[in-house]
Amino acid sequence: MRIRFLGGTGEVGRSAILVEGGGARVLLDYGVMLDDEPGFPMHVPPRELDAIVITHAHLDHSGAAPVFYIGRGVPIYATALTFELTELLLRDFINLSGYYIPFEFLELQNMLSRATYLPYGKPLRIKGMTIKLLRAGHIPGSAQVLVEADGKRLLYTGDINPVDTRLLKGADLDYGELDAIIIESTYADQDHPNRLEVERELVSRIEEVIEAGGTVLVPAFAVARAQEVACILTAHGFPYDVVMDGMARRVNLIFMNHLYELRDPDLFMSAMDDILLVVKRRDRKRFVKRPCVIISPAGMLKGGPAAYYAMRLAGSSKNAIFLVSYQIPGTPGYELLENKIYVVNGKVQEVKAQVERFDLSSHAGMSDLHSILAKLEGSPRVFVVHGAEGNCERLAMWARDELGLEAIAPEAGSTFSI
Ligand SMILES: [Zn+2]
Ligand SMILES: [Zn+2]
């Protein structure tokens, strides 16, 4: 079996891996690097591919795939939920970044017309290769990919979270004996705090602000994080109004059609019953004046209704903006957290509102990554990807030093045989 890394090496973004074995050539993920100008993985001619498998909807794993559908394209596989979420995110991406990307809605349509839903655990045969999806615990619909060919077994984690969240059960780590693993390393340098304690802290801080007459904004990614926050509030018996706005509302409907994918469908449905949806623009003006919590994209305040709410709420110390995801340096969310300023349309606004961050990550933390590797059966080769600032190398070194495994952080364009 041969593995070629096309992107996502030493960086978080444009994940893309080409696997050859059993006479088949299959691409695992084909994402973009989300920057002011999107970056793409290395190219592969579509005629050389037998199939594409997408682990999950996030654009750093799916966002470049439509480039293969300028012509006839290639069969593409993922869970049904991943396809629905990918369509939503790719439409938004084309709307926002269309000028910079080499495909249009037509190519997205072509791609979806070649889509086959692949349920978890069901073997897919492509020539002499067998592919199986395992639950990844990262976002609803997300999968790890087990590839078997030429008597070898390779596992690609995609983005993985072994810890239970309100939306999902932790990842399935029952791999059996492996010859190689390709593992993400987003948080190879830090552990996440105890999940339940973070939940309690978040809920009680929101309650404090509301009880003192303020309004709380929780900027959250439309896919999964917004719904996770809503479920946390419901699970803790949160007694005040919860408002949801932006693309998160569309994602709610998609999740409702795939309730069986969620860890606790009853909790999710009662969270959905508990929220007030923003229907008209003028609702926004009404909600910012009232003690409540507003959950809205974008998670780093780069646009979306959250940008409007932040502008309206930032000026008063009664209000709060509680961030619930990692903030990339340079984003308005990062400036808010680090420098207590809010930059909108180039104008700098002083922030009096309370600003805090709560770690509700959906990626494995350092110890989680270590224990995934420590529990592996066989003595697989380890390829570490999807990490910035030395995290790939850091995890590879740990696997070499602590477990005696042959482990590396590959470079883009490098090829390995196992
Ligand atoms: Zn992801
Ligand atoms: Zn990712």
Short mmCIF file of C-alpha atoms and ligand atoms in Angstrom, two decimals:
data_model
loop_
_atom_site.label_atom_id
_atom_site.label_comp_id
_atom_site.label_asym_id
_atom_site.label_seq_id
_atom_site.Cartn_x
_atom_site.Cartn_y
_atom_site.Cartn_z
CA MET A 1 0.00 0.00 0.00
CA ARG A 2 1.26 3.48 -0.86
CA ILE A 3 0.37 6.72 0.95
CA ARG A 4 0.98 10.16 -0.54
CA PHE A 5 0.39 13.32 1.50
CA LEU A 6 -1.01 16.18 -0.58
CA GLY A 7 -1.79 18.73 2.15
CA GLY A 8 -2.57 19.20 5.83
CA THR A 9 1.03 18.37 6.75
CA GLY A 10 2.48 20.58 9.48
CA GLU A 11 -0.63 22.76 9.24
CA VAL A 12 -4.35 22.75 10.00
CA GLY A 13 -6.11 23.04 6.66
CA ARG A 14 -6.28 21.49 3.14
CA SER A 15 -6.21 17.90 4.41
CA ALA A 16 -5.67 15.50 1.49
CA ILE A 17 -4.18 12.00 1.36
CA LEU A 18 -3.89 9.68 -1.62
CA VAL A 19 -3.91 5.94 -0.85
CA GLU A 20 -3.04 3.29 -3.43
CA GLY A 21 -3.54 -0.41 -2.93
CA GLY A 22 -5.31 -3.45 -4.42
CA GLY A 23 -5.18 -1.73 -7.81
CA ALA A 24 -7.26 1.23 -6.54
CA ARG A 25 -6.34 4.87 -5.98
CA VAL A 26 -8.51 6.61 -3.41
CA LEU A 27 -8.34 10.14 -2.09
CA LEU A 28 -9.10 10.65 1.61
CA ASP A 29 -10.35 14.23 2.10
CA TYR A 30 -9.63 17.18 -0.17
CA GLY A 31 -9.96 20.35 1.88
CA VAL A 32 -9.00 23.99 1.69
CA MET A 33 -6.82 26.21 3.85
CA LEU A 34 -9.17 28.96 5.03
CA ASP A 35 -7.27 32.19 4.70
CA ASP A 36 -8.02 35.54 3.10
CA GLU A 37 -7.28 33.70 -0.14
CA PRO A 38 -8.11 29.97 0.20
CA GLY A 39 -5.17 27.56 -0.24
CA PHE A 40 -5.51 24.22 -2.04
CA PRO A 41 -3.81 20.82 -1.64
CA MET A 42 -1.48 19.42 -4.32
CA HIS A 43 -3.19 18.39 -7.51
CA VAL A 44 -4.13 14.88 -8.70
CA PRO A 45 -5.63 14.34 -12.17
CA PRO A 46 -9.22 13.08 -11.65
CA ARG A 47 -8.73 10.32 -14.27
CA GLU A 48 -6.14 8.75 -11.93
CA LEU A 49 -8.68 8.42 -9.10
CA ASP A 50 -11.15 5.61 -8.43
CA ALA A 51 -12.95 7.33 -5.55
CA ILE A 52 -12.91 10.15 -3.00
CA VAL A 53 -13.86 9.61 0.66
CA ILE A 54 -14.70 12.65 2.80
CA THR A 55 -14.34 12.23 6.59
CA HIS A 56 -16.52 15.19 7.58
CA ALA A 57 -18.10 18.42 6.40
CA HIS A 58 -15.58 20.97 7.71
CA LEU A 59 -14.11 22.85 4.75
CA ASP A 60 -10.53 21.99 5.71
CA HIS A 61 -11.53 18.40 4.74
CA SER A 62 -14.18 18.88 2.05
CA GLY A 63 -13.75 22.38 0.61
CA ALA A 64 -11.57 21.61 -2.43
CA ALA A 65 -13.35 18.43 -3.56
CA PRO A 66 -15.54 20.17 -6.20
CA VAL A 67 -12.43 20.86 -8.35
CA PHE A 68 -12.67 17.23 -9.51
CA TYR A 69 -16.14 17.84 -10.95
CA ILE A 70 -15.28 20.42 -13.59
CA GLY A 71 -15.33 17.35 -15.84
CA ARG A 72 -17.20 14.09 -15.25
CA GLY A 73 -15.69 13.64 -11.81
CA VAL A 74 -15.18 10.66 -9.57
CA PRO A 75 -17.50 8.64 -7.28
CA ILE A 76 -17.50 10.29 -3.85
CA TYR A 77 -18.37 8.67 -0.51
CA ALA A 78 -19.25 9.97 2.97
CA THR A 79 -22.04 9.57 5.51
CA ALA A 80 -25.43 11.01 4.45
CA LEU A 81 -25.19 13.67 7.15
CA THR A 82 -21.72 14.71 5.99
CA PHE A 83 -23.04 15.28 2.46
CA GLU A 84 -25.91 17.48 3.71
CA LEU A 85 -23.61 19.58 5.89
CA THR A 86 -20.94 19.75 3.17
CA GLU A 87 -23.48 21.10 0.70
CA LEU A 88 -24.49 23.83 3.15
CA LEU A 89 -20.89 24.83 3.97
CA LEU A 90 -19.72 24.69 0.35
CA ARG A 91 -22.63 26.88 -0.82
CA ASP A 92 -21.67 29.43 1.80
CA PHE A 93 -17.98 29.13 0.81
CA ILE A 94 -18.76 29.70 -2.90
CA ASN A 95 -20.92 32.72 -1.99
CA LEU A 96 -18.21 34.29 0.15
CA SER A 97 -15.01 33.30 -1.70
CA GLY A 98 -16.26 32.59 -5.23
CA TYR A 99 -13.77 35.01 -6.73
CA TYR A 100 -10.78 33.01 -5.48
CA ILE A 101 -11.88 29.44 -6.15
CA PRO A 102 -11.81 27.48 -9.40
CA PHE A 103 -15.34 26.03 -9.13
CA GLU A 104 -18.94 27.20 -8.98
CA PHE A 105 -22.35 25.91 -7.88
CA LEU A 106 -22.48 23.74 -11.01
CA GLU A 107 -19.40 21.76 -9.94
CA LEU A 108 -20.87 21.35 -6.44
CA GLN A 109 -24.06 20.00 -8.05
CA ASN A 110 -22.01 17.61 -10.21
CA MET A 111 -20.18 16.42 -7.12
CA LEU A 112 -23.40 15.75 -5.22
CA SER A 113 -24.78 13.84 -8.22
CA ARG A 114 -21.84 11.40 -7.91
CA ALA A 115 -22.36 10.99 -4.13
CA THR A 116 -23.01 7.64 -2.49
CA TYR A 117 -23.94 7.53 1.20
CA LEU A 118 -21.68 5.21 3.14
CA PRO A 119 -23.02 4.24 6.60
CA TYR A 120 -20.62 3.57 9.48
CA GLY A 121 -19.30 0.02 9.55
CA LYS A 122 -20.47 -0.97 6.05
CA PRO A 123 -17.57 -2.24 3.92
CA LEU A 124 -17.13 -0.54 0.55
CA ARG A 125 -15.18 -2.49 -2.07
CA ILE A 126 -13.18 -0.49 -4.64
CA LYS A 127 -11.26 -2.93 -6.87
CA GLY A 128 -8.98 -4.79 -4.42
CA MET A 129 -9.38 -2.21 -1.64
CA THR A 130 -11.93 -2.22 1.20
CA ILE A 131 -12.97 0.98 2.96
CA LYS A 132 -14.90 1.21 6.21
CA LEU A 133 -16.04 4.30 8.16
CA LEU A 134 -15.84 4.41 11.96
CA ARG A 135 -17.39 7.05 14.24
CA ALA A 136 -15.01 9.93 14.98
CA GLY A 137 -16.93 11.82 17.73
CA HIS A 138 -15.88 15.15 16.19
CA ILE A 139 -19.06 16.60 14.62
CA PRO A 140 -22.27 14.79 13.64
CA GLY A 141 -21.62 12.68 10.54
CA SER A 142 -17.84 12.63 11.07
CA ALA A 143 -15.88 9.46 10.38
CA GLN A 144 -12.48 7.84 10.57
CA VAL A 145 -11.48 5.71 7.58
CA LEU A 146 -10.14 2.16 7.78
CA VAL A 147 -8.46 1.09 4.53
CA GLU A 148 -7.57 -2.54 3.80
CA ALA A 149 -5.60 -3.63 0.72
CA ASP A 150 -2.64 -5.86 -0.19
CA GLY A 151 -2.93 -7.52 3.24
CA LYS A 152 -2.31 -4.20 5.02
CA ARG A 153 -4.59 -2.17 7.33
CA LEU A 154 -4.40 1.64 7.51
CA LEU A 155 -6.47 3.89 9.77
CA TYR A 156 -6.96 7.61 9.09
CA THR A 157 -8.47 9.39 12.10
CA GLY A 158 -9.62 12.52 10.24
CA ASP A 159 -10.53 14.93 13.06
CA ILE A 160 -11.21 12.88 16.17
CA ASN A 161 -12.63 13.32 19.66
CA PRO A 162 -12.65 10.31 22.00
CA VAL A 163 -14.52 12.23 24.74
CA ASP A 164 -18.34 12.22 24.94
CA THR A 165 -19.97 15.58 24.24
CA ARG A 166 -23.67 16.50 24.50
CA LEU A 167 -24.14 15.90 20.77
CA LEU A 168 -22.00 12.82 20.22
CA LYS A 169 -20.48 9.77 21.80
CA GLY A 170 -16.70 9.65 21.77
CA ALA A 171 -14.87 8.09 18.81
CA ASP A 172 -14.84 4.35 18.11
CA LEU A 173 -11.26 3.27 18.88
CA ASP A 174 -11.73 -0.43 18.20
CA TYR A 175 -9.35 -0.64 15.23
CA GLY A 176 -7.90 -4.14 15.59
CA GLU A 177 -4.32 -4.66 14.47
CA LEU A 178 -2.98 -1.89 12.22
CA ASP A 179 0.00 -1.56 9.91
CA ALA A 180 -0.22 2.24 9.82
CA ILE A 181 -2.18 5.11 11.32
CA ILE A 182 -2.54 8.69 10.07
CA ILE A 183 -3.50 10.76 13.11
CA GLU A 184 -4.46 14.40 13.63
CA SER A 185 -2.55 16.49 16.19
CA THR A 186 -4.47 19.77 16.54
CA TYR A 187 -3.99 19.80 20.34
CA ALA A 188 -0.81 17.72 20.70
CA ASP A 189 0.54 20.40 23.06
CA GLN A 190 -2.34 20.85 25.51
CA ASP A 191 -5.08 19.09 27.43
CA HIS A 192 -8.64 20.31 27.59
CA PRO A 193 -10.13 21.05 31.01
CA ASN A 194 -12.76 18.67 32.40
CA ARG A 195 -15.79 18.94 30.13
CA LEU A 196 -18.48 18.92 32.81
CA GLU A 197 -16.71 21.62 34.81
CA VAL A 198 -16.46 23.84 31.73
CA GLU A 199 -20.18 23.31 31.08
CA ARG A 200 -21.09 24.27 34.66
CA GLU A 201 -18.86 27.34 34.57
CA LEU A 202 -20.31 28.52 31.23
CA VAL A 203 -23.92 28.09 32.36
CA SER A 204 -23.38 29.82 35.70
CA ARG A 205 -21.52 32.76 34.12
CA ILE A 206 -24.34 33.24 31.58
CA GLU A 207 -26.89 33.15 34.42
CA GLU A 208 -24.94 35.75 36.42
CA VAL A 209 -24.86 38.20 33.51
CA ILE A 210 -28.57 37.77 32.76
CA GLU A 211 -29.53 38.10 36.43
CA ALA A 212 -27.66 41.43 36.52
CA GLY A 213 -29.76 42.60 33.56
CA GLY A 214 -27.23 41.98 30.76
CA THR A 215 -27.32 40.15 27.43
CA VAL A 216 -24.84 37.40 26.53
CA LEU A 217 -23.55 36.65 23.04
CA VAL A 218 -22.05 33.21 22.41
CA PRO A 219 -20.43 33.33 18.96
CA ALA A 220 -20.40 29.72 17.73
CA PHE A 221 -19.77 27.81 14.50
CA ALA A 222 -23.06 27.05 12.75
CA VAL A 223 -22.29 23.34 12.48
CA ALA A 224 -22.28 21.49 15.81
CA ARG A 225 -20.87 24.08 18.24
CA ALA A 226 -24.05 26.21 18.25
CA GLN A 227 -26.20 23.10 18.86
CA GLU A 228 -23.75 21.80 21.49
CA VAL A 229 -24.13 25.05 23.46
CA ALA A 230 -27.95 24.84 23.19
CA CYS A 231 -27.85 21.22 24.46
CA ILE A 232 -25.55 22.18 27.36
CA LEU A 233 -27.97 24.90 28.46
CA THR A 234 -30.94 22.53 28.32
CA ALA A 235 -29.05 19.72 30.09
CA HIS A 236 -28.28 22.08 32.99
CA GLY A 237 -31.87 23.31 33.29
CA PHE A 238 -31.04 26.85 32.13
CA PRO A 239 -34.10 28.95 33.03
CA TYR A 240 -33.75 32.02 30.74
CA ASP A 241 -34.38 32.75 27.07
CA VAL A 242 -32.00 31.18 24.53
CA VAL A 243 -31.97 32.82 21.10
CA MET A 244 -30.39 31.29 18.00
CA ASP A 245 -29.55 33.09 14.76
CA GLY A 246 -27.70 32.64 11.45
CA MET A 247 -26.86 29.47 9.52
CA ALA A 248 -27.07 27.46 12.76
CA ARG A 249 -30.85 27.46 12.25
CA ARG A 250 -30.45 25.51 8.99
CA VAL A 251 -28.10 23.06 10.68
CA ASN A 252 -30.73 22.45 13.39
CA LEU A 253 -33.10 21.20 10.70
CA ILE A 254 -30.44 18.95 9.15
CA PHE A 255 -29.68 17.38 12.56
CA MET A 256 -33.41 16.85 13.15
CA ASN A 257 -33.45 14.69 10.02
CA HIS A 258 -30.58 12.58 11.40
CA LEU A 259 -31.54 12.25 15.05
CA TYR A 260 -30.28 8.65 15.19
CA GLU A 261 -26.73 10.02 14.67
CA LEU A 262 -26.86 11.98 17.91
CA ARG A 263 -25.93 10.69 21.36
CA ASP A 264 -29.16 11.85 22.99
CA PRO A 265 -31.94 12.69 20.50
CA ASP A 266 -34.36 13.58 23.36
CA LEU A 267 -31.96 16.16 24.80
CA PHE A 268 -31.39 17.61 21.33
CA MET A 269 -35.12 17.90 20.64
CA SER A 270 -35.82 19.55 23.99
CA ALA A 271 -32.97 22.00 23.33
CA MET A 272 -34.62 22.77 19.99
CA ASP A 273 -37.95 23.33 21.79
CA ASP A 274 -36.21 25.67 24.25
CA ILE A 275 -34.69 28.05 21.69
CA LEU A 276 -36.23 31.15 20.16
CA LEU A 277 -35.29 31.53 16.51
CA VAL A 278 -34.53 34.88 14.97
CA VAL A 279 -36.95 35.08 12.05
CA LYS A 280 -36.90 38.70 10.97
CA ARG A 281 -34.14 41.29 11.01
CA ARG A 282 -36.03 43.43 13.50
CA ASP A 283 -35.98 40.52 16.00
CA ARG A 284 -32.25 41.23 16.36
CA LYS A 285 -32.82 44.76 17.59
CA ARG A 286 -35.35 43.43 20.09
CA PHE A 287 -33.15 40.65 21.49
CA VAL A 288 -30.04 42.79 22.08
CA LYS A 289 -32.06 44.93 24.48
CA ARG A 290 -33.30 42.06 26.56
CA PRO A 291 -31.65 39.82 29.18
CA CYS A 292 -31.08 36.56 27.29
CA VAL A 293 -28.32 34.48 25.68
CA ILE A 294 -27.85 34.70 21.90
CA ILE A 295 -26.05 31.84 20.14
CA SER A 296 -24.94 32.79 16.64
CA PRO A 297 -22.23 32.25 14.00
CA ALA A 298 -19.56 33.19 13.12
CA GLY A 299 -17.55 31.51 15.88
CA MET A 300 -14.61 33.93 15.51
CA LEU A 301 -16.87 36.94 14.78
CA LYS A 302 -15.74 37.03 11.15
CA GLY A 303 -19.13 38.08 9.79
CA GLY A 304 -22.49 36.40 10.37
CA PRO A 305 -25.14 37.88 12.71
CA ALA A 306 -22.67 37.47 15.63
CA ALA A 307 -20.69 40.42 14.21
CA TYR A 308 -23.81 42.61 14.48
CA TYR A 309 -24.61 41.43 18.01
CA ALA A 310 -21.01 41.97 19.17
CA MET A 311 -21.10 45.54 17.89
CA ARG A 312 -24.35 46.24 19.71
CA LEU A 313 -23.38 44.55 22.99
CA ALA A 314 -19.69 45.50 23.32
CA GLY A 315 -20.24 48.98 24.73
CA SER A 316 -21.77 48.01 28.09
CA SER A 317 -20.11 46.26 31.02
CA LYS A 318 -23.48 44.66 31.85
CA ASN A 319 -23.22 42.50 28.71
CA ALA A 320 -20.90 39.61 27.96
CA ILE A 321 -19.35 37.89 24.94
CA PHE A 322 -18.41 34.30 25.75
CA LEU A 323 -16.25 32.64 23.11
CA VAL A 324 -16.51 28.85 22.86
CA SER A 325 -13.88 27.95 20.29
CA TYR A 326 -10.24 28.46 19.46
CA GLN A 327 -9.66 31.97 18.04
CA ILE A 328 -7.21 32.15 15.13
CA PRO A 329 -4.79 35.11 15.50
CA GLY A 330 -5.94 38.02 13.36
CA THR A 331 -9.67 37.28 13.63
CA PRO A 332 -12.00 39.76 15.38
CA GLY A 333 -12.60 37.10 18.07
CA TYR A 334 -8.87 36.89 18.80
CA GLU A 335 -8.53 40.69 19.07
CA LEU A 336 -11.53 40.77 21.38
CA LEU A 337 -10.11 38.08 23.67
CA GLU A 338 -6.50 39.25 23.74
CA ASN A 339 -6.81 43.05 23.45
CA LYS A 340 -10.39 43.78 24.47
CA ILE A 341 -11.06 45.66 21.24
CA TYR A 342 -13.62 44.91 18.58
CA VAL A 343 -12.63 45.71 15.01
CA VAL A 344 -15.51 46.07 12.59
CA ASN A 345 -15.12 47.45 9.05
CA GLY A 346 -11.64 48.69 9.96
CA LYS A 347 -12.98 50.72 12.89
CA VAL A 348 -11.73 49.94 16.37
CA GLN A 349 -14.37 49.88 19.07
CA GLU A 350 -13.48 49.81 22.75
CA VAL A 351 -15.04 46.87 24.56
CA LYS A 352 -16.59 47.25 28.00
CA ALA A 353 -18.53 43.97 27.88
CA GLN A 354 -17.16 40.98 29.81
CA VAL A 355 -15.14 38.69 27.55
CA GLU A 356 -14.16 35.10 28.40
CA ARG A 357 -13.32 31.90 26.58
CA PHE A 358 -14.67 28.45 27.42
CA ASP A 359 -12.95 25.37 25.99
CA LEU A 360 -15.62 23.19 24.35
CA SER A 361 -13.21 21.63 21.87
CA SER A 362 -14.29 18.77 19.61
CA HIS A 363 -10.71 17.55 19.08
CA ALA A 364 -8.70 15.09 21.15
CA GLY A 365 -6.45 16.82 23.70
CA MET A 366 -2.81 15.87 24.30
CA SER A 367 -3.48 12.99 26.72
CA ASP A 368 -6.33 11.70 24.52
CA LEU A 369 -3.95 11.55 21.53
CA HIS A 370 -1.33 9.79 23.65
CA SER A 371 -3.80 7.19 24.85
CA ILE A 372 -5.13 6.55 21.30
CA LEU A 373 -1.55 5.78 20.22
CA ALA A 374 -0.70 3.81 23.38
CA LYS A 375 -3.69 1.48 22.87
CA LEU A 376 -2.92 0.61 19.23
CA GLU A 377 -2.55 -3.08 18.44
CA GLY A 378 0.37 -4.30 16.37
CA SER A 379 3.21 -1.84 15.98
CA PRO A 380 1.87 0.44 13.27
CA ARG A 381 3.81 3.18 11.51
CA VAL A 382 2.53 6.53 12.66
CA PHE A 383 2.05 9.52 10.35
CA VAL A 384 1.07 12.71 12.16
CA VAL A 385 -0.85 15.42 10.28
CA HIS A 386 -3.33 18.29 10.93
CA GLY A 387 -1.30 20.23 13.48
CA ALA A 388 0.24 23.71 13.47
CA GLU A 389 3.20 25.20 15.34
CA GLY A 390 5.20 22.01 15.59
CA ASN A 391 2.35 19.86 16.90
CA CYS A 392 2.75 17.16 14.21
CA GLU A 393 6.44 16.76 15.04
CA ARG A 394 5.68 16.93 18.78
CA LEU A 395 3.24 14.00 18.67
CA ALA A 396 5.48 11.98 16.33
CA MET A 397 8.39 12.45 18.72
CA TRP A 398 6.26 11.32 21.66
CA ALA A 399 5.24 8.15 19.77
CA ARG A 400 8.90 7.40 18.97
CA ASP A 401 10.27 8.14 22.45
CA GLU A 402 7.49 6.77 24.63
CA LEU A 403 6.11 3.92 22.53
CA GLY A 404 9.06 3.01 20.32
CA LEU A 405 6.90 3.31 17.21
CA GLU A 406 8.21 4.39 13.85
CA ALA A 407 6.58 7.81 13.71
CA ILE A 408 7.00 10.87 11.52
CA ALA A 409 5.40 14.18 10.61
CA PRO A 410 5.37 13.87 6.80
CA GLU A 411 5.89 16.77 4.39
CA ALA A 412 3.49 17.70 1.60
CA GLY A 413 4.32 15.70 -1.53
CA SER A 414 6.04 12.84 0.32
CA THR A 415 5.15 9.22 -0.45
CA PHE A 416 5.49 6.14 1.79
CA SER A 417 5.03 2.40 1.26
CA ILE A 418 3.74 0.20 4.06
ZN ZN B 1 -13.13 19.21 11.65
ZN ZN B 2 -9.88 19.61 10.46
#
